Amino acid sequence: MPAPQPVPVFVGACPDSIVMEPLPIEPSWILSGDPQARSGAHSKAEDGCAVTGVWDCTAGSFRWYFGWDETVVILEGEVHVTAEDGTERVLRKGDIGYFKGGTWATWHVETYVRKIAFLRKPFPSPIVAMFRFKKALRPKPALGLAA
């Protein structure tokens, strides 16, 4: 049996160098067109609770379920997004978007979109409550963005 490989402490890659594999959209989610999606893994946290990858898709409209919290950075193209609450936004090259885990959004891709996706598995509610309680007990910083 081969020895386990050590987890790298740094992974750097150009998005263009990541091997992309087909990632078909669930057919019942497709609203129009024939969107073809692909994805490629960049890195995965050792605990399995965070993943970073590249995803792209051709023209079409579809609903998408975000099982994990997901932050995206658009690398190329654009996507028209409608969230469950009716919020609409066009994300273009350089834009950042956040999708809460456990929610749906409608995506309309006119020609093509490519993104980097940072996915994080949401913590169970009791753990979130513990973090909030711990944060409430901390002294507030005078200045800065410390969380």
PDB file of N, CA, C and O in Angstrom, residues 18-51:
ATOM      1  N   ILE A  18      -5.895  24.350 -15.658  1.00  0.00           N
ATOM      2  CA  ILE A  18      -6.691  23.353 -14.937  1.00  0.00           C
ATOM      3  C   ILE A  18      -7.457  22.486 -15.936  1.00  0.00           C
ATOM      4  O   ILE A  18      -8.103  22.995 -16.850  1.00  0.00           O
ATOM      5  N   VAL A  19      -7.352  21.189 -15.769  1.00  0.00           N
ATOM      6  CA  VAL A  19      -8.023  20.242 -16.663  1.00  0.00           C
ATOM      7  C   VAL A  19      -9.533  20.295 -16.384  1.00  0.00           C
ATOM      8  O   VAL A  19      -9.979  20.106 -15.259  1.00  0.00           O
ATOM      9  N   MET A  20     -10.291  20.563 -17.444  1.00  0.00           N
ATOM     10  CA  MET A  20     -11.741  20.684 -17.334  1.00  0.00           C
ATOM     11  C   MET A  20     -12.417  19.393 -17.793  1.00  0.00           C
ATOM     12  O   MET A  20     -12.034  18.823 -18.809  1.00  0.00           O
ATOM     13  N   GLU A  21     -13.406  18.957 -17.041  1.00  0.00           N
ATOM     14  CA  GLU A  21     -14.171  17.752 -17.350  1.00  0.00           C
ATOM     15  C   GLU A  21     -15.647  18.123 -17.450  1.00  0.00           C
ATOM     16  O   GLU A  21     -16.111  19.026 -16.751  1.00  0.00           O
ATOM     17  N   PRO A  22     -16.413  17.424 -18.286  1.00  0.00           N
ATOM     18  CA  PRO A  22     -17.847  17.706 -18.367  1.00  0.00           C
ATOM     19  C   PRO A  22     -18.522  17.570 -17.002  1.00  0.00           C
ATOM     20  O   PRO A  22     -18.204  16.665 -16.229  1.00  0.00           O
ATOM     21  N   LEU A  23     -19.421  18.493 -16.713  1.00  0.00           N
ATOM     22  CA  LEU A  23     -20.222  18.464 -15.492  1.00  0.00           C
ATOM     23  C   LEU A  23     -21.659  18.789 -15.897  1.00  0.00           C
ATOM     24  O   LEU A  23     -22.107  19.931 -15.786  1.00  0.00           O
ATOM     25  N   PRO A  24     -22.369  17.786 -16.429  1.00  0.00           N
ATOM     26  CA  PRO A  24     -23.703  18.053 -16.965  1.00  0.00           C
ATOM     27  C   PRO A  24     -24.639  18.673 -15.937  1.00  0.00           C
ATOM     28  O   PRO A  24     -24.647  18.287 -14.769  1.00  0.00           O
ATOM     29  N   ILE A  25     -25.401  19.664 -16.392  1.00  0.00           N
ATOM     30  CA  ILE A  25     -26.425  20.285 -15.556  1.00  0.00           C
ATOM     31  C   ILE A  25     -27.602  19.326 -15.484  1.00  0.00           C
ATOM     32  O   ILE A  25     -27.997  18.730 -16.492  1.00  0.00           O
ATOM     33  N   GLU A  26     -28.154  19.166 -14.300  1.00  0.00           N
ATOM     34  CA  GLU A  26     -29.329  18.308 -14.110  1.00  0.00           C
ATOM     35  C   GLU A  26     -30.395  18.702 -15.139  1.00  0.00           C
ATOM     36  O   GLU A  26     -30.800  19.871 -15.188  1.00  0.00           O
ATOM     37  N   PRO A  27     -30.804  17.776 -16.000  1.00  0.00           N
ATOM     38  CA  PRO A  27     -31.748  18.124 -17.077  1.00  0.00           C
ATOM     39  C   PRO A  27     -33.028  18.816 -16.608  1.00  0.00           C
ATOM     40  O   PRO A  27     -33.534  19.711 -17.289  1.00  0.00           O
ATOM     41  N   SER A  28     -33.554  18.444 -15.432  1.00  0.00           N
ATOM     42  CA  SER A  28     -34.790  19.071 -14.948  1.00  0.00           C
ATOM     43  C   SER A  28     -34.579  20.525 -14.535  1.00  0.00           C
ATOM     44  O   SER A  28     -35.543  21.264 -14.360  1.00  0.00           O
ATOM     45  N   TRP A  29     -33.324  20.956 -14.381  1.00  0.00           N
ATOM     46  CA  TRP A  29     -33.029  22.342 -14.008  1.00  0.00           C
ATOM     47  C   TRP A  29     -32.958  23.251 -15.232  1.00  0.00           C
ATOM     48  O   TRP A  29     -33.014  24.470 -15.100  1.00  0.00           O
ATOM     49  N   ILE A  30     -32.784  22.698 -16.423  1.00  0.00           N
ATOM     50  CA  ILE A  30     -32.601  23.503 -17.642  1.00  0.00           C
ATOM     51  C   ILE A  30     -33.938  24.110 -18.063  1.00  0.00           C
ATOM     52  O   ILE A  30     -34.934  23.408 -18.213  1.00  0.00           O
ATOM     53  N   LEU A  31     -33.931  25.441 -18.239  1.00  0.00           N
ATOM     54  CA  LEU A  31     -35.131  26.178 -18.634  1.00  0.00           C
ATOM     55  C   LEU A  31     -35.174  26.416 -20.138  1.00  0.00           C
ATOM     56  O   LEU A  31     -36.253  26.418 -20.735  1.00  0.00           O
ATOM     57  N   SER A  32     -34.004  26.664 -20.754  1.00  0.00           N
ATOM     58  CA  SER A  32     -33.948  26.863 -22.203  1.00  0.00           C
ATOM     59  C   SER A  32     -32.523  26.656 -22.699  1.00  0.00           C
ATOM     60  O   SER A  32     -31.557  26.777 -21.950  1.00  0.00           O
ATOM     61  N   GLY A  33     -32.427  26.353 -23.989  1.00  0.00           N
ATOM     62  CA  GLY A  33     -31.115  26.144 -24.599  1.00  0.00           C
ATOM     63  C   GLY A  33     -30.546  24.788 -24.263  1.00  0.00           C
ATOM     64  O   GLY A  33     -31.227  23.896 -23.755  1.00  0.00           O
ATOM     65  N   ASP A  34     -29.262  24.657 -24.520  1.00  0.00           N
ATOM     66  CA  ASP A  34     -28.529  23.418 -24.272  1.00  0.00           C
ATOM     67  C   ASP A  34     -27.218  23.765 -23.568  1.00  0.00           C
ATOM     68  O   ASP A  34     -26.130  23.566 -24.122  1.00  0.00           O
ATOM     69  N   PRO A  35     -27.301  24.316 -22.349  1.00  0.00           N
ATOM     70  CA  PRO A  35     -26.064  24.726 -21.670  1.00  0.00           C
ATOM     71  C   PRO A  35     -25.169  23.529 -21.365  1.00  0.00           C
ATOM     72  O   PRO A  35     -25.639  22.512 -20.854  1.00  0.00           O
ATOM     73  N   GLN A  36     -23.895  23.662 -21.717  1.00  0.00           N
ATOM     74  CA  GLN A  36     -22.903  22.618 -21.470  1.00  0.00           C
ATOM     75  C   GLN A  36     -21.908  23.151 -20.448  1.00  0.00           C
ATOM     76  O   GLN A  36     -21.220  24.142 -20.697  1.00  0.00           O
ATOM     77  N   ALA A  37     -21.844  22.508 -19.298  1.00  0.00           N
ATOM     78  CA  ALA A  37     -20.963  22.957 -18.212  1.00  0.00           C
ATOM     79  C   ALA A  37     -19.790  21.998 -18.040  1.00  0.00           C
ATOM     80  O   ALA A  37     -19.896  20.806 -18.334  1.00  0.00           O
ATOM     81  N   ARG A  38     -18.681  22.568 -17.589  1.00  0.00           N
ATOM     82  CA  ARG A  38     -17.483  21.785 -17.268  1.00  0.00           C
ATOM     83  C   ARG A  38     -16.906  22.339 -15.966  1.00  0.00           C
ATOM     84  O   ARG A  38     -17.163  23.487 -15.601  1.00  0.00           O
ATOM     85  N   SER A  39     -16.105  21.520 -15.303  1.00  0.00           N
ATOM     86  CA  SER A  39     -15.422  22.001 -14.108  1.00  0.00           C
ATOM     87  C   SER A  39     -14.059  21.333 -13.992  1.00  0.00           C
ATOM     88  O   SER A  39     -13.807  20.285 -14.586  1.00  0.00           O
ATOM     89  N   GLY A  40     -13.219  21.976 -13.220  1.00  0.00           N
ATOM     90  CA  GLY A  40     -11.887  21.446 -12.933  1.00  0.00           C
ATOM     91  C   GLY A  40     -11.491  21.822 -11.524  1.00  0.00           C
ATOM     92  O   GLY A  40     -11.718  22.957 -11.092  1.00  0.00           O
ATOM     93  N   ALA A  41     -10.938  20.880 -10.792  1.00  0.00           N
ATOM     94  CA  ALA A  41     -10.549  21.119  -9.401  1.00  0.00           C
ATOM     95  C   ALA A  41      -9.195  21.813  -9.326  1.00  0.00           C
ATOM     96  O   ALA A  41      -8.269  21.466 -10.049  1.00  0.00           O
ATOM     97  N   HIS A  42      -9.109  22.782  -8.471  1.00  0.00           N
ATOM     98  CA  HIS A  42      -7.837  23.445  -8.171  1.00  0.00           C
ATOM     99  C   HIS A  42      -7.287  22.916  -6.854  1.00  0.00           C
ATOM    100  O   HIS A  42      -6.149  22.483  -6.778  1.00  0.00           O
ATOM    101  N   SER A  43      -8.117  22.935  -5.801  1.00  0.00           N
ATOM    102  CA  SER A  43      -7.645  22.507  -4.491  1.00  0.00           C
ATOM    103  C   SER A  43      -8.821  22.127  -3.605  1.00  0.00           C
ATOM    104  O   SER A  43      -9.952  22.520  -3.855  1.00  0.00           O
ATOM    105  N   LYS A  44      -8.504  21.342  -2.575  1.00  0.00           N
ATOM    106  CA  LYS A  44      -9.514  20.898  -1.619  1.00  0.00           C
ATOM    107  C   LYS A  44      -8.887  20.918  -0.237  1.00  0.00           C
ATOM    108  O   LYS A  44      -7.761  20.450  -0.043  1.00  0.00           O
ATOM    109  N   ALA A  45      -9.623  21.470   0.731  1.00  0.00           N
ATOM    110  CA  ALA A  45      -9.130  21.514   2.108  1.00  0.00           C
ATOM    111  C   ALA A  45      -9.017  20.088   2.657  1.00  0.00           C
ATOM    112  O   ALA A  45      -9.793  19.205   2.282  1.00  0.00           O
ATOM    113  N   GLU A  46      -8.068  19.892   3.533  1.00  0.00           N
ATOM    114  CA  GLU A  46      -7.825  18.567   4.098  1.00  0.00           C
ATOM    115  C   GLU A  46      -9.056  18.011   4.814  1.00  0.00           C
ATOM    116  O   GLU A  46      -9.314  16.811   4.780  1.00  0.00           O
ATOM    117  N   ASP A  47      -9.859  18.901   5.422  1.00  0.00           N
ATOM    118  CA  ASP A  47     -11.051  18.441   6.134  1.00  0.00           C
ATOM    119  C   ASP A  47     -12.245  18.207   5.211  1.00  0.00           C
ATOM    120  O   ASP A  47     -13.311  17.787   5.648  1.00  0.00           O
ATOM    121  N   GLY A  48     -12.083  18.498   3.908  1.00  0.00           N
ATOM    122  CA  GLY A  48     -13.148  18.285   2.945  1.00  0.00           C
ATOM    123  C   GLY A  48     -14.260  19.323   2.995  1.00  0.00           C
ATOM    124  O   GLY A  48     -15.271  19.170   2.321  1.00  0.00           O
ATOM    125  N   CYS A  49     -14.078  20.376   3.766  1.00  0.00           N
ATOM    126  CA  CYS A  49     -15.130  21.384   3.933  1.00  0.00           C
ATOM    127  C   CYS A  49     -14.946  22.609   3.051  1.00  0.00           C
ATOM    128  O   CYS A  49     -15.741  23.556   3.138  1.00  0.00           O
ATOM    129  N   ALA A  50     -13.919  22.648   2.213  1.00  0.00           N
ATOM    130  CA  ALA A  50     -13.714  23.773   1.303  1.00  0.00           C
ATOM    131  C   ALA A  50     -13.056  23.259   0.028  1.00  0.00           C
ATOM    132  O   ALA A  50     -12.179  22.402   0.075  1.00  0.00           O
ATOM    133  N   VAL A  51     -13.534  23.790  -1.098  1.00  0.00           N
ATOM    134  CA  VAL A  51     -13.038  23.386  -2.409  1.00  0.00           C
ATOM    135  C   VAL A  51     -12.922  24.631  -3.275  1.00  0.00           C
ATOM    136  O   VAL A  51     -13.749  25.537  -3.178  1.00  0.00           O
TER     137      VAL A  51
END
